Short mmCIF file of C-alpha atoms and ligand atoms in Angstrom, two decimals:
data_model
loop_
_atom_site.label_atom_id
_atom_site.label_comp_id
_atom_site.label_asym_id
_atom_site.label_seq_id
_atom_site.Cartn_x
_atom_site.Cartn_y
_atom_site.Cartn_z
CA MET A 1 19.38 -2.76 9.14
CA ALA A 2 19.53 -4.86 5.94
CA LYS A 3 21.12 -3.14 2.94
CA THR A 4 18.29 -3.71 0.51
CA VAL A 5 15.05 -5.44 1.37
CA SER A 6 13.96 -8.41 -0.73
CA THR A 7 11.21 -10.98 -0.36
CA THR A 8 13.85 -13.25 1.26
CA THR A 9 14.62 -10.51 3.82
CA LEU A 10 10.94 -10.47 4.80
CA ALA A 11 10.86 -14.27 5.15
CA ASN A 12 13.93 -14.11 7.41
CA MET A 13 12.39 -11.31 9.47
CA LYS A 14 9.36 -13.52 10.17
CA LYS A 15 11.65 -16.42 11.16
CA GLU A 16 13.57 -14.15 13.53
CA GLY A 17 10.44 -12.54 14.98
CA GLU A 18 11.35 -9.07 13.68
CA LYS A 19 8.27 -7.02 12.80
CA ILE A 20 7.94 -5.77 9.21
CA THR A 21 6.98 -2.17 8.43
CA MET A 22 5.03 -1.27 5.29
CA VAL A 23 3.62 2.16 4.42
CA THR A 24 1.99 3.25 1.18
CA GLY A 25 3.80 5.75 -1.04
CA TYR A 26 2.83 7.32 -4.32
CA ASP A 27 5.54 9.81 -5.32
CA TYR A 28 9.28 10.58 -5.31
CA PRO A 29 9.58 12.96 -2.31
CA PHE A 30 7.66 10.71 0.06
CA ALA A 31 9.41 7.60 -1.29
CA ARG A 32 12.72 9.19 -0.26
CA LEU A 33 11.38 10.01 3.20
CA LEU A 34 9.93 6.52 3.66
CA ASP A 35 13.15 4.89 2.49
CA GLU A 36 15.40 7.10 4.61
CA SER A 37 13.19 6.40 7.65
CA GLY A 38 14.00 2.69 7.37
CA ILE A 39 10.52 1.53 6.38
CA ASP A 40 10.99 -2.01 5.05
CA THR A 41 8.51 -2.02 2.18
CA ILE A 42 6.70 0.73 0.29
CA LEU A 43 3.34 -0.24 -1.12
CA VAL A 44 2.21 1.75 -4.14
CA GLY A 45 -1.38 0.98 -3.25
CA ASP A 46 -4.35 1.53 -5.49
CA SER A 47 -5.50 3.66 -2.53
CA VAL A 48 -3.72 6.33 -4.62
CA GLY A 49 -7.07 6.64 -6.41
CA VAL A 50 -8.78 7.73 -3.18
CA VAL A 51 -6.15 9.66 -1.20
CA VAL A 52 -4.34 11.32 -4.12
CA ALA A 53 -6.81 11.44 -7.01
CA GLY A 54 -9.93 11.91 -4.86
CA TYR A 55 -11.97 9.08 -6.42
CA LYS A 56 -14.81 7.60 -4.33
CA ASP A 57 -13.07 4.19 -4.19
CA THR A 58 -10.19 2.29 -5.82
CA LEU A 59 -12.17 0.81 -8.71
CA PRO A 60 -11.40 3.46 -11.39
CA VAL A 61 -7.61 3.20 -10.96
CA THR A 62 -5.81 2.06 -14.13
CA VAL A 63 -2.61 0.15 -14.79
CA ASP A 64 -1.14 3.28 -16.41
CA GLU A 65 -1.80 5.28 -13.23
CA MET A 66 -0.11 2.57 -11.13
CA ILE A 67 2.88 2.61 -13.47
CA TYR A 68 3.19 6.41 -13.27
CA HIS A 69 3.17 6.40 -9.45
CA GLY A 70 5.23 3.21 -9.22
CA ARG A 71 8.03 4.68 -11.35
CA ALA A 72 8.22 7.79 -9.19
CA VAL A 73 8.41 5.71 -6.01
CA VAL A 74 11.12 3.44 -7.44
CA CYS A 75 13.13 6.57 -8.37
CA GLY A 76 13.08 7.68 -4.72
CA THR A 77 13.89 4.29 -3.17
CA GLU A 78 17.27 2.69 -2.50
CA ARG A 79 16.62 0.21 0.30
CA ALA A 80 12.94 -0.64 0.71
CA LEU A 81 11.12 -3.31 -1.28
CA VAL A 82 8.63 -1.57 -3.59
CA ILE A 83 5.38 -3.47 -4.13
CA ILE A 84 2.78 -2.23 -6.63
CA ASP A 85 -0.94 -3.00 -6.56
CA LEU A 86 -2.57 -4.59 -9.57
CA PRO A 87 -5.68 -2.41 -9.99
CA PHE A 88 -9.28 -3.60 -10.36
CA MET A 89 -9.95 -5.61 -13.55
CA SER A 90 -6.30 -5.86 -14.54
CA TYR A 91 -6.05 -9.47 -13.29
CA GLN A 92 -9.55 -10.77 -12.59
CA VAL A 93 -10.67 -11.52 -16.17
CA SER A 94 -7.97 -14.03 -17.14
CA ILE A 95 -4.59 -15.35 -16.12
CA GLU A 96 -3.22 -14.08 -19.44
CA ASP A 97 -4.35 -10.55 -18.52
CA ALA A 98 -2.77 -10.90 -15.09
CA LYS A 99 0.56 -12.01 -16.57
CA PHE A 100 0.53 -9.24 -19.15
CA GLN A 101 -0.39 -6.43 -16.73
CA ALA A 102 1.85 -7.60 -13.88
CA GLY A 103 4.66 -7.98 -16.41
CA ARG A 104 4.12 -4.42 -17.64
CA ILE A 105 4.17 -3.08 -14.09
CA MET A 106 7.42 -4.89 -13.26
CA LYS A 107 9.10 -3.99 -16.56
CA GLU A 108 8.01 -0.34 -16.72
CA THR A 109 8.59 0.59 -13.05
CA GLY A 110 11.46 -1.52 -11.77
CA ALA A 111 9.44 -2.51 -8.67
CA GLY A 112 10.25 -5.70 -6.77
CA ALA A 113 6.79 -7.26 -6.55
CA VAL A 114 3.07 -6.86 -7.17
CA LYS A 115 0.07 -7.22 -4.86
CA LEU A 116 -3.37 -8.49 -5.74
CA GLU A 117 -6.60 -8.98 -3.79
CA GLY A 118 -8.38 -12.29 -3.18
CA GLY A 119 -7.80 -15.67 -1.58
CA VAL A 120 -9.03 -19.03 -2.87
CA THR A 121 -10.31 -17.49 -6.11
CA MET A 122 -6.85 -16.07 -6.91
CA ARG A 123 -4.89 -19.27 -6.23
CA GLU A 124 -4.21 -20.09 -9.91
CA THR A 125 -3.47 -16.45 -10.80
CA ILE A 126 -0.90 -16.10 -8.04
CA LYS A 127 0.69 -19.41 -9.03
CA ALA A 128 0.89 -18.35 -12.70
CA LEU A 129 2.63 -15.06 -11.81
CA VAL A 130 5.07 -16.70 -9.41
CA ASP A 131 5.85 -19.36 -12.07
CA ILE A 132 7.02 -16.65 -14.49
CA GLY A 133 9.18 -14.95 -11.87
CA ILE A 134 6.89 -12.23 -10.55
CA PRO A 135 6.79 -12.11 -6.73
CA VAL A 136 3.23 -11.70 -5.44
CA CYS A 137 1.91 -10.33 -2.15
CA GLY A 138 -1.65 -11.49 -1.44
CA HIS A 139 -4.41 -9.45 0.24
CA ILE A 140 -7.31 -11.03 2.12
CA GLY A 141 -10.04 -9.99 4.55
CA LEU A 142 -11.54 -6.66 3.51
CA THR A 143 -10.52 -6.40 -0.13
CA PRO A 144 -11.46 -2.84 -1.19
CA GLN A 145 -11.75 -3.74 -4.90
CA ALA A 146 -14.70 -5.97 -3.88
CA VAL A 147 -16.38 -3.25 -1.79
CA ASN A 148 -19.60 -3.48 -3.79
CA GLN A 149 -19.79 -7.23 -3.25
CA LEU A 150 -18.88 -6.96 0.46
CA GLY A 151 -21.58 -4.33 1.05
CA GLY A 152 -19.17 -1.65 2.31
CA PHE A 153 -15.94 -1.30 4.25
CA LYS A 154 -16.72 -3.75 7.06
CA VAL A 155 -14.74 -5.93 9.46
CA GLN A 156 -14.49 -9.47 8.03
CA ARG A 157 -15.28 -12.15 10.62
CA GLU A 158 -15.77 -15.45 8.75
CA LYS A 159 -12.94 -17.38 10.34
CA GLU A 160 -13.01 -20.53 8.18
CA ARG A 161 -13.16 -18.56 4.92
CA LEU A 162 -10.30 -16.30 6.06
CA LEU A 163 -8.15 -19.28 7.06
CA GLU A 164 -8.84 -20.96 3.70
CA ASP A 165 -8.01 -17.76 1.81
CA ALA A 166 -4.75 -17.34 3.71
CA ARG A 167 -3.74 -20.95 3.09
CA ALA A 168 -4.60 -20.69 -0.62
CA VAL A 169 -2.49 -17.55 -1.07
CA ALA A 170 0.49 -19.09 0.76
CA GLU A 171 0.25 -22.44 -1.07
CA ALA A 172 0.09 -20.61 -4.41
CA GLY A 173 3.53 -19.16 -3.69
CA ALA A 174 2.86 -15.60 -2.45
CA PHE A 175 5.79 -14.24 -0.43
CA ALA A 176 3.52 -12.35 2.02
CA VAL A 177 -0.13 -11.55 2.59
CA VAL A 178 -1.89 -8.36 3.70
CA ILE A 179 -4.77 -9.01 6.12
CA GLU A 180 -7.23 -6.11 6.25
CA CYS A 181 -9.97 -5.44 8.83
CA VAL A 182 -10.03 -8.79 10.59
CA PRO A 183 -10.45 -9.35 14.35
CA THR A 184 -7.13 -9.68 16.20
CA ASP A 185 -7.65 -13.31 17.30
CA ILE A 186 -8.34 -14.53 13.73
CA ALA A 187 -5.44 -12.57 12.20
CA THR A 188 -3.13 -13.87 14.95
CA GLU A 189 -4.18 -17.46 14.28
CA ILE A 190 -3.58 -16.98 10.54
CA SER A 191 -0.15 -15.44 11.24
CA GLN A 192 0.84 -18.35 13.46
CA SER A 193 -0.36 -20.95 10.94
CA LEU A 194 1.45 -19.54 7.88
CA THR A 195 5.16 -19.71 7.09
CA ILE A 196 4.95 -16.51 4.98
CA PRO A 197 4.73 -13.10 6.71
CA THR A 198 1.35 -11.50 7.34
CA ILE A 199 1.05 -7.71 7.15
CA GLY A 200 -1.94 -6.38 9.06
CA ILE A 201 -4.05 -3.28 8.59
CA GLY A 202 -6.85 -3.15 11.13
CA ALA A 203 -5.90 -6.73 12.04
CA GLY A 204 -4.26 -6.30 15.45
CA VAL A 205 -0.82 -6.78 16.89
CA GLY A 206 -0.45 -10.50 16.18
CA CYS A 207 0.51 -10.03 12.52
CA ASP A 208 4.14 -10.27 11.41
CA GLY A 209 4.08 -6.67 10.19
CA GLN A 210 1.86 -3.62 9.84
CA VAL A 211 0.82 -1.37 6.97
CA LEU A 212 -0.84 2.05 7.03
CA VAL A 213 -1.91 4.40 4.27
CA LEU A 214 0.55 7.32 4.33
CA HIS A 215 -2.05 10.05 3.85
CA ASP A 216 -4.13 8.64 6.74
CA MET A 217 -1.28 8.42 9.25
CA LEU A 218 -0.01 11.93 8.38
CA SER A 219 -3.51 13.47 8.20
CA LEU A 220 -3.20 14.52 4.59
CA PHE A 221 -6.60 13.02 3.79
CA ASP A 222 -9.61 13.95 5.87
CA ARG A 223 -12.64 12.69 3.93
CA PHE A 224 -12.73 9.73 6.33
CA ARG A 225 -10.32 8.03 8.70
CA PRO A 226 -10.80 4.37 9.65
CA SER A 227 -10.73 3.73 13.42
CA PHE A 228 -7.64 1.51 13.12
CA VAL A 229 -5.49 4.42 11.86
CA LYS A 230 -3.16 6.14 14.31
CA GLN A 231 -2.35 9.74 13.44
CA TYR A 232 1.45 10.16 13.66
CA ALA A 233 1.53 13.79 12.44
CA ASP A 234 -0.86 16.47 11.25
CA LEU A 235 0.74 17.54 7.99
CA GLY A 236 -2.62 18.71 6.69
CA GLN A 237 -2.81 21.45 9.35
CA GLU A 238 0.93 22.24 9.04
CA THR A 239 0.61 22.64 5.26
CA LYS A 240 -2.45 24.84 5.60
CA LYS A 241 -0.65 27.07 8.12
CA ALA A 242 2.36 27.45 5.79
CA LEU A 243 0.16 28.34 2.83
CA GLU A 244 -1.82 30.89 4.88
CA ASN A 245 1.48 32.49 5.97
CA TYR A 246 2.72 32.66 2.40
CA SER A 247 -0.56 34.16 1.22
CA ARG A 248 -0.51 36.80 3.99
CA GLU A 249 3.14 37.73 3.32
CA VAL A 250 2.55 38.13 -0.44
CA LYS A 251 -0.52 40.28 0.15
CA GLN A 252 1.35 42.44 2.71
CA GLY A 253 4.43 42.82 0.48
CA ILE A 254 6.63 40.94 2.97
CA PHE A 255 7.58 38.19 0.51
CA PRO A 256 9.81 38.24 -1.48
CA GLY A 257 12.36 40.01 0.73
CA ALA A 258 15.79 41.17 -0.44
CA GLU A 259 17.31 37.73 0.32
CA HIS A 260 14.89 36.11 -2.13
CA SER A 261 15.45 38.70 -4.87
CA PHE A 262 18.23 39.39 -7.43
CA LYS A 263 20.33 42.61 -7.58
O1 KIV B 1 -4.18 0.19 -1.66
C1 KIV B 1 -3.72 0.16 -0.51
O2 KIV B 1 -3.24 1.15 0.04
C2 KIV B 1 -3.76 -1.11 0.22
C3 KIV B 1 -3.48 -1.05 1.68
C4 KIV B 1 -4.68 -0.59 2.38
C5 KIV B 1 -3.00 -2.36 2.20
O3 KIV B 1 -4.04 -2.12 -0.34
#
């Protein structure tokens, strides 16, 4: 296992055919668990707005919120590469905005890279960030910040547009690209045609790596669960059981016992 993961590590992993693992993380305790588990990259996704803050979608998330969560994740991480999402409207208005906000995120969190959504339309923005030394991960296919334009959270099937978006992101200098909700054959073709790693979510097994939202895979968020999510644990139920036990023991005078009390 590499000591610390950098964008170069990911490039080498693709060359060597080693799959890349990415999971989202939003706080210190889970960052430590993710890091200690050997996950290669932790994405502080703007999904924090939905699975942690309870917003309807990711659009209300602010740069300050991303910085707060990003800092906590960096504090809990020694090995993994931490990537932080640029939230909606922090980079779409102008390249100057993008530089300023991405710069703040890097400077105020200590993360290793940022991620932004969009393909061809983000070519110049990605290039501008990379030119000033900010590593960028792209994100194409279903881009949740454009949910209102896309008409909902739907599988993206326009092959030519997806190929063009992927090429644009890679040519602009992104070190990797997330591909979300794209049929397996298209995502595989994109992965084989790019020299940078692709990280799939709902994009099949042909991608160079995979990403899942932590709260989905651990069942800590039950408002909805996309069909591409595999449930690796049911921490929601486990947590509920523990809290019910605690509540019962307090009410019955069982807790605190002598071992949890002072003489
Ligand atoms: O915000 C997020 O968690 C993401 C992943 C779904 C890739 O962008």
